[in-house]
mmCIF file of C-alpha atoms in Angstrom:
data_model
loop_
_atom_site.group_PDB
_atom_site.id
_atom_site.type_symbol
_atom_site.label_atom_id
_atom_site.label_comp_id
_atom_site.label_asym_id
_atom_site.label_seq_id
_atom_site.Cartn_x
_atom_site.Cartn_y
_atom_site.Cartn_z
ATOM 1 C CA MET A 1 -18.995 -56.825 29.351
ATOM 2 C CA THR A 2 -16.051 -57.095 26.981
ATOM 3 C CA ASP A 3 -12.356 -56.270 26.737
ATOM 4 C CA SER A 4 -12.753 -55.315 23.079
ATOM 5 C CA THR A 5 -12.096 -51.741 21.966
ATOM 6 C CA ILE A 6 -15.538 -50.148 21.866
ATOM 7 C CA VAL A 7 -16.070 -47.263 19.455
ATOM 8 C CA LEU A 8 -19.191 -45.119 19.185
ATOM 9 C CA VAL A 9 -19.634 -43.120 15.987
ATOM 10 C CA THR A 10 -22.518 -40.666 15.842
ATOM 11 C CA GLY A 11 -24.262 -40.068 12.536
ATOM 12 C CA ALA A 12 -22.952 -43.428 11.373
ATOM 13 C CA ASN A 13 -25.632 -44.738 9.026
ATOM 14 C CA LYS A 14 -24.045 -43.124 5.926
ATOM 15 C CA GLY A 15 -21.194 -41.022 4.566
ATOM 16 C CA LEU A 16 -18.167 -40.293 6.710
ATOM 17 C CA GLY A 17 -19.709 -41.927 9.770
ATOM 18 C CA LEU A 18 -20.412 -45.239 8.060
ATOM 19 C CA THR A 19 -17.002 -45.367 6.390
ATOM 20 C CA THR A 20 -15.314 -44.523 9.693
ATOM 21 C CA ALA A 21 -17.209 -47.355 11.369
ATOM 22 C CA ARG A 22 -16.273 -49.741 8.563
ATOM 23 C CA ARG A 23 -12.576 -48.884 8.724
ATOM 24 C CA LEU A 24 -12.368 -49.065 12.518
ATOM 25 C CA GLY A 25 -14.346 -52.291 12.518
ATOM 26 C CA ALA A 26 -11.953 -53.768 9.983
ATOM 27 C CA LEU A 27 -9.199 -53.178 12.554
ATOM 28 C CA GLY A 28 -11.025 -55.503 14.947
ATOM 29 C CA HIS A 29 -12.855 -52.937 17.039
ATOM 30 C CA THR A 30 -16.480 -53.228 18.077
ATOM 31 C CA VAL A 31 -18.247 -50.343 16.346
ATOM 32 C CA LEU A 32 -21.495 -48.878 17.627
ATOM 33 C CA LEU A 33 -23.320 -47.042 14.867
ATOM 34 C CA GLY A 34 -25.233 -44.141 16.363
ATOM 35 C CA SER A 35 -28.190 -43.189 14.198
ATOM 36 C CA ARG A 36 -31.341 -41.159 14.835
ATOM 37 C CA ASP A 37 -33.217 -43.317 12.299
ATOM 38 C CA HIS A 38 -33.625 -46.834 13.688
ATOM 39 C CA GLY A 39 -34.212 -48.462 10.309
ATOM 40 C CA ARG A 40 -31.244 -46.847 8.584
ATOM 41 C CA GLY A 41 -28.968 -47.557 11.506
ATOM 42 C CA THR A 42 -29.983 -51.199 11.613
ATOM 43 C CA GLU A 43 -29.510 -51.538 7.852
ATOM 44 C CA ALA A 44 -26.042 -49.957 7.996
ATOM 45 C CA ALA A 45 -24.945 -52.191 10.880
ATOM 46 C CA GLY A 46 -26.245 -55.199 8.990
ATOM 47 C CA LYS A 47 -24.127 -54.343 5.961
ATOM 48 C CA LEU A 48 -21.005 -54.093 8.107
ATOM 49 C CA ALA A 49 -21.831 -57.317 9.942
ATOM 50 C CA ALA A 50 -22.100 -59.058 6.567
ATOM 51 C CA GLU A 51 -18.504 -57.958 5.959
ATOM 52 C CA GLY A 52 -17.416 -59.679 9.165
ATOM 53 C CA ILE A 53 -17.334 -56.532 11.292
ATOM 54 C CA ASP A 54 -18.599 -56.501 14.863
ATOM 55 C CA ALA A 55 -21.127 -53.710 14.269
ATOM 56 C CA VAL A 56 -24.145 -52.793 16.378
ATOM 57 C CA ALA A 57 -26.788 -50.148 15.670
ATOM 58 C CA VAL A 58 -27.564 -47.785 18.539
ATOM 59 C CA ASP A 59 -30.544 -45.446 18.404
ATOM 60 C CA LEU A 60 -29.039 -42.022 19.018
ATOM 61 C CA ASP A 61 -30.408 -38.579 18.202
ATOM 62 C CA VAL A 62 -27.732 -36.110 19.302
ATOM 63 C CA THR A 63 -30.331 -33.340 19.657
ATOM 64 C CA ASP A 64 -32.448 -35.275 22.168
ATOM 65 C CA ASP A 65 -31.477 -35.664 25.838
ATOM 66 C CA ALA A 66 -33.594 -38.781 26.391
ATOM 67 C CA SER A 67 -32.194 -40.507 23.313
ATOM 68 C CA VAL A 68 -28.593 -39.788 24.316
ATOM 69 C CA THR A 69 -29.190 -40.931 27.898
ATOM 70 C CA ALA A 70 -30.795 -44.149 26.683
ATOM 71 C CA ALA A 71 -27.831 -44.823 24.395
ATOM 72 C CA ALA A 72 -25.370 -44.296 27.248
ATOM 73 C CA ASP A 73 -27.390 -46.590 29.495
ATOM 74 C CA ARG A 74 -27.397 -49.302 26.839
ATOM 75 C CA ILE A 75 -23.644 -49.061 26.271
ATOM 76 C CA ARG A 76 -23.041 -49.196 30.026
ATOM 77 C CA ALA A 77 -25.232 -52.281 30.411
ATOM 78 C CA GLU A 78 -23.837 -54.156 27.414
ATOM 79 C CA TYR A 79 -20.161 -53.135 27.359
ATOM 80 C CA GLY A 80 -19.302 -51.395 30.617
ATOM 81 C CA HIS A 81 -16.987 -48.868 28.987
ATOM 82 C CA LEU A 82 -16.347 -46.789 25.866
ATOM 83 C CA ASP A 83 -12.861 -46.460 24.418
ATOM 84 C CA VAL A 84 -13.439 -44.039 21.556
ATOM 85 C CA LEU A 85 -16.182 -41.494 20.963
ATOM 86 C CA VAL A 86 -16.342 -40.070 17.444
ATOM 87 C CA ASN A 87 -18.640 -37.047 17.389
ATOM 88 C CA ASN A 88 -19.393 -37.090 13.678
ATOM 89 C CA ALA A 89 -23.085 -36.163 13.326
ATOM 90 C CA GLY A 90 -23.516 -32.789 11.663
ATOM 91 C CA VAL A 91 -25.754 -30.656 9.463
ATOM 92 C CA VAL A 92 -25.084 -27.872 6.961
ATOM 93 C CA GLY A 93 -27.931 -25.801 8.380
ATOM 94 C CA GLY A 94 -28.636 -23.851 5.212
ATOM 95 C CA ARG A 95 -26.389 -21.533 3.247
ATOM 96 C CA ALA A 96 -27.823 -18.139 4.153
ATOM 97 C CA THR A 97 -25.512 -15.139 4.009
ATOM 98 C CA ALA A 98 -24.621 -13.230 7.153
ATOM 99 C CA ALA A 99 -27.241 -10.608 6.318
ATOM 100 C CA ASP A 100 -29.960 -13.240 5.915
ATOM 101 C CA THR A 101 -29.008 -15.444 8.865
ATOM 102 C CA THR A 102 -31.480 -15.457 11.751
ATOM 103 C CA ALA A 103 -31.007 -16.534 15.331
ATOM 104 C CA ASP A 104 -33.333 -19.481 14.714
ATOM 105 C CA LEU A 105 -31.172 -20.731 11.833
ATOM 106 C CA VAL A 106 -28.031 -20.498 13.938
ATOM 107 C CA ARG A 107 -29.763 -22.202 16.866
ATOM 108 C CA THR A 108 -30.925 -25.117 14.699
ATOM 109 C CA THR A 109 -27.433 -25.626 13.272
ATOM 110 C CA TYR A 110 -25.778 -25.397 16.669
ATOM 111 C CA GLU A 111 -28.245 -27.911 18.124
ATOM 112 C CA THR A 112 -26.621 -30.656 16.077
ATOM 113 C CA ASN A 113 -23.115 -29.344 15.432
ATOM 114 C CA VAL A 114 -22.277 -27.890 18.863
ATOM 115 C CA PHE A 115 -24.827 -28.829 21.504
ATOM 116 C CA GLY A 116 -25.006 -32.377 20.096
ATOM 117 C CA PRO A 117 -21.330 -33.188 20.713
ATOM 118 C CA VAL A 118 -21.530 -31.579 24.169
ATOM 119 C CA ARG A 119 -24.670 -33.551 24.991
ATOM 120 C CA VAL A 120 -23.186 -36.857 23.831
ATOM 121 C CA THR A 121 -19.774 -36.273 25.381
ATOM 122 C CA HIS A 122 -21.273 -35.360 28.742
ATOM 123 C CA ALA A 123 -23.401 -38.514 28.738
ATOM 124 C CA MET A 124 -20.446 -40.739 27.785
ATOM 125 C CA LEU A 125 -17.798 -39.348 30.153
ATOM 126 C CA GLY A 126 -18.398 -42.016 32.793
ATOM 127 C CA LEU A 127 -18.027 -44.748 30.171
ATOM 128 C CA LEU A 128 -14.872 -43.155 28.811
ATOM 129 C CA ALA A 129 -13.464 -42.954 32.348
ATOM 130 C CA ALA A 130 -13.841 -46.735 32.578
ATOM 131 C CA ALA A 131 -11.607 -47.241 29.512
ATOM 132 C CA ARG A 132 -7.827 -47.723 29.647
ATOM 133 C CA ALA A 133 -6.983 -45.008 27.119
ATOM 134 C CA PRO A 134 -10.112 -43.060 26.246
ATOM 135 C CA ARG A 135 -10.319 -40.862 23.164
ATOM 136 C CA ILE A 136 -12.716 -38.243 21.855
ATOM 137 C CA VAL A 137 -12.615 -37.315 18.179
ATOM 138 C CA MET A 138 -14.491 -34.182 17.104
ATOM 139 C CA VAL A 139 -15.255 -34.112 13.390
ATOM 140 C CA SER A 140 -15.016 -30.429 12.565
ATOM 141 C CA SER A 141 -14.174 -28.621 9.319
ATOM 142 C CA GLY A 142 -11.568 -26.341 7.854
ATOM 143 C CA LEU A 143 -14.445 -23.888 7.492
ATOM 144 C CA GLY A 144 -14.278 -23.459 11.269
ATOM 145 C CA SER A 145 -10.623 -22.424 11.168
ATOM 146 C CA HIS A 146 -9.912 -18.713 11.566
ATOM 147 C CA GLY A 147 -6.510 -19.263 9.988
ATOM 148 C CA LEU A 148 -7.806 -21.018 6.878
ATOM 149 C CA THR A 149 -10.860 -18.853 6.271
ATOM 150 C CA ALA A 150 -8.697 -15.714 6.518
ATOM 151 C CA ASP A 151 -6.176 -17.021 3.962
ATOM 152 C CA PRO A 152 -7.143 -15.885 0.424
ATOM 153 C CA GLU A 153 -5.079 -18.733 -1.014
ATOM 154 C CA ARG A 154 -7.318 -21.327 0.653
ATOM 155 C CA ILE A 155 -10.662 -22.454 -0.739
ATOM 156 C CA GLU A 156 -12.153 -22.149 2.760
ATOM 157 C CA SER A 157 -11.920 -18.350 2.472
ATOM 158 C CA ARG A 158 -14.221 -18.381 -0.571
ATOM 159 C CA VAL A 159 -17.013 -20.625 0.703
ATOM 160 C CA PRO A 160 -20.141 -18.610 1.579
ATOM 161 C CA GLY A 161 -22.091 -19.289 4.734
ATOM 162 C CA PHE A 162 -22.514 -18.253 8.343
ATOM 163 C CA ALA A 163 -24.219 -20.780 10.599
ATOM 164 C CA TYR A 164 -22.149 -23.814 9.582
ATOM 165 C CA GLN A 165 -18.801 -22.062 9.714
ATOM 166 C CA SER A 166 -19.475 -20.478 13.083
ATOM 167 C CA SER A 167 -20.751 -23.782 14.487
ATOM 168 C CA LYS A 168 -17.528 -25.539 13.559
ATOM 169 C CA ALA A 169 -15.443 -22.724 15.040
ATOM 170 C CA ALA A 170 -17.455 -23.132 18.241
ATOM 171 C CA LEU A 171 -16.924 -26.902 18.152
ATOM 172 C CA ASN A 172 -13.181 -26.337 17.890
ATOM 173 C CA MET A 173 -13.197 -24.342 21.116
ATOM 174 C CA VAL A 174 -15.437 -26.919 22.811
ATOM 175 C CA ALA A 175 -12.858 -29.575 21.934
ATOM 176 C CA ALA A 176 -9.995 -27.374 23.112
ATOM 177 C CA ARG A 177 -11.670 -26.947 26.503
ATOM 178 C CA TYR A 178 -12.258 -30.682 26.842
ATOM 179 C CA ALA A 179 -8.579 -31.247 26.038
ATOM 180 C CA ALA A 180 -7.538 -28.695 28.659
ATOM 181 C CA GLU A 181 -9.844 -29.928 31.408
ATOM 182 C CA LEU A 182 -9.927 -33.699 30.835
ATOM 183 C CA PRO A 183 -6.269 -34.708 31.224
ATOM 184 C CA ASP A 184 -7.062 -38.428 31.184
ATOM 185 C CA VAL A 185 -8.895 -38.275 27.845
ATOM 186 C CA HIS A 186 -7.116 -37.791 24.528
ATOM 187 C CA VAL A 187 -9.050 -35.240 22.461
ATOM 188 C CA ALA A 188 -8.498 -34.584 18.765
ATOM 189 C CA VAL A 189 -10.209 -32.287 16.276
ATOM 190 C CA VAL A 190 -10.190 -33.316 12.626
ATOM 191 C CA ASP A 191 -11.104 -31.742 9.311
ATOM 192 C CA PRO A 192 -12.174 -34.442 6.842
ATOM 193 C CA GLY A 193 -11.604 -32.088 3.905
ATOM 194 C CA TYR A 194 -13.873 -31.466 0.933
ATOM 195 C CA THR A 195 -15.342 -34.943 0.670
ATOM 196 C CA ARG A 196 -18.124 -36.290 -1.525
ATOM 197 C CA THR A 197 -21.054 -36.794 0.866
ATOM 198 C CA ASP A 198 -24.744 -35.928 1.052
ATOM 199 C CA LEU A 199 -23.768 -32.935 3.187
ATOM 200 C CA ASN A 200 -22.435 -31.116 0.109
ATOM 201 C CA GLY A 201 -24.562 -32.768 -2.566
ATOM 202 C CA ASN A 202 -21.686 -35.137 -3.370
ATOM 203 C CA SER A 203 -19.710 -32.249 -4.864
ATOM 204 C CA GLY A 204 -16.529 -32.853 -2.864
ATOM 205 C CA THR A 205 -13.174 -33.611 -4.455
ATOM 206 C CA GLN A 206 -12.197 -36.413 -2.043
ATOM 207 C CA THR A 207 -13.564 -39.925 -1.640
ATOM 208 C CA VAL A 208 -15.121 -40.882 1.680
ATOM 209 C CA GLU A 209 -12.107 -43.103 2.291
ATOM 210 C CA GLU A 210 -9.818 -40.099 1.963
ATOM 211 C CA GLY A 211 -12.222 -38.041 4.064
ATOM 212 C CA THR A 212 -12.010 -40.511 6.914
ATOM 213 C CA ASP A 213 -8.204 -40.728 6.961
ATOM 214 C CA ALA A 214 -7.863 -38.040 9.641
ATOM 215 C CA ILE A 215 -10.722 -39.481 11.691
ATOM 216 C CA VAL A 216 -9.272 -42.994 11.722
ATOM 217 C CA ALA A 217 -5.807 -41.644 12.516
ATOM 218 C CA ALA A 218 -7.174 -39.670 15.481
ATOM 219 C CA ALA A 219 -9.097 -42.701 16.749
ATOM 220 C CA THR A 220 -6.169 -45.094 16.515
ATOM 221 C CA GLY A 221 -2.955 -43.048 16.567
ATOM 222 C CA ASP A 222 -0.257 -42.617 19.185
ATOM 223 C CA ALA A 223 -1.990 -42.302 22.559
ATOM 224 C CA SER A 224 1.023 -40.464 23.946
ATOM 225 C CA ALA A 225 0.662 -37.626 21.429
ATOM 226 C CA ALA A 226 -0.452 -34.277 22.793
ATOM 227 C CA SER A 227 -4.178 -33.920 23.341
ATOM 228 C CA GLY A 228 -5.973 -31.025 21.694
ATOM 229 C CA SER A 229 -4.608 -31.389 18.167
ATOM 230 C CA TYR A 230 -6.350 -30.039 15.037
ATOM 231 C CA ALA A 231 -5.472 -31.706 11.745
ATOM 232 C CA ASP A 232 -6.585 -32.971 8.375
ATOM 233 C CA ARG A 233 -5.222 -35.950 6.438
ATOM 234 C CA HIS A 234 -2.160 -33.917 5.449
ATOM 235 C CA GLY A 235 -1.167 -32.683 8.923
ATOM 236 C CA PRO A 236 -1.754 -29.967 11.521
ATOM 237 C CA LEU A 237 -4.096 -27.049 10.807
ATOM 238 C CA PRO A 238 -4.213 -23.507 12.173
ATOM 239 C CA TRP A 239 -7.016 -22.778 14.610
#
């Protein structure tokens, strides 16, 4: 057991997840790197540990009930609580148009982007309840915003796709319901912005450091701020 701030980041072996873990670890937090690939997770945690960060790899496949349960059991046994849960793991799920999108494609995308955060959050609620000021950060996207995708002046309105956008809109509502029904947990939804990661073939205009600004702010900001916020690194966003 420990009094350290314990942070779990899903999908943390690369990209936004790894940089989030690095930045939070540099603040003195214990960072648990959730990764479905044991080898990659262990390698990523090792790199952070070499930088002096208290980083631990945790096997965690957000699409698998047994894997998520095992991760929660391990965190409970080793730390006794969880202060911050960053639901970061996500997939693009293909770029099919609305006309070409099948139910199977949507289901596969939702399994990671929607059901994954619900599965992980549900498993971690008891650990969050044991923390002094628990937080949940949902890493969403501006592509899930009705306000942004309906604004012809915004790039989000011109990005094709169906499954990914709808999954992030669904995640936004999932987060809003957690915020409404879990008064003792601070919930925040963040849009990293168009960031250079494997998810977009490294075509983004932001660095991963810039892309994690909103995530780190949500994980460490004013605990007295209203729960249920939706923002990027520049400020609040329309739902």
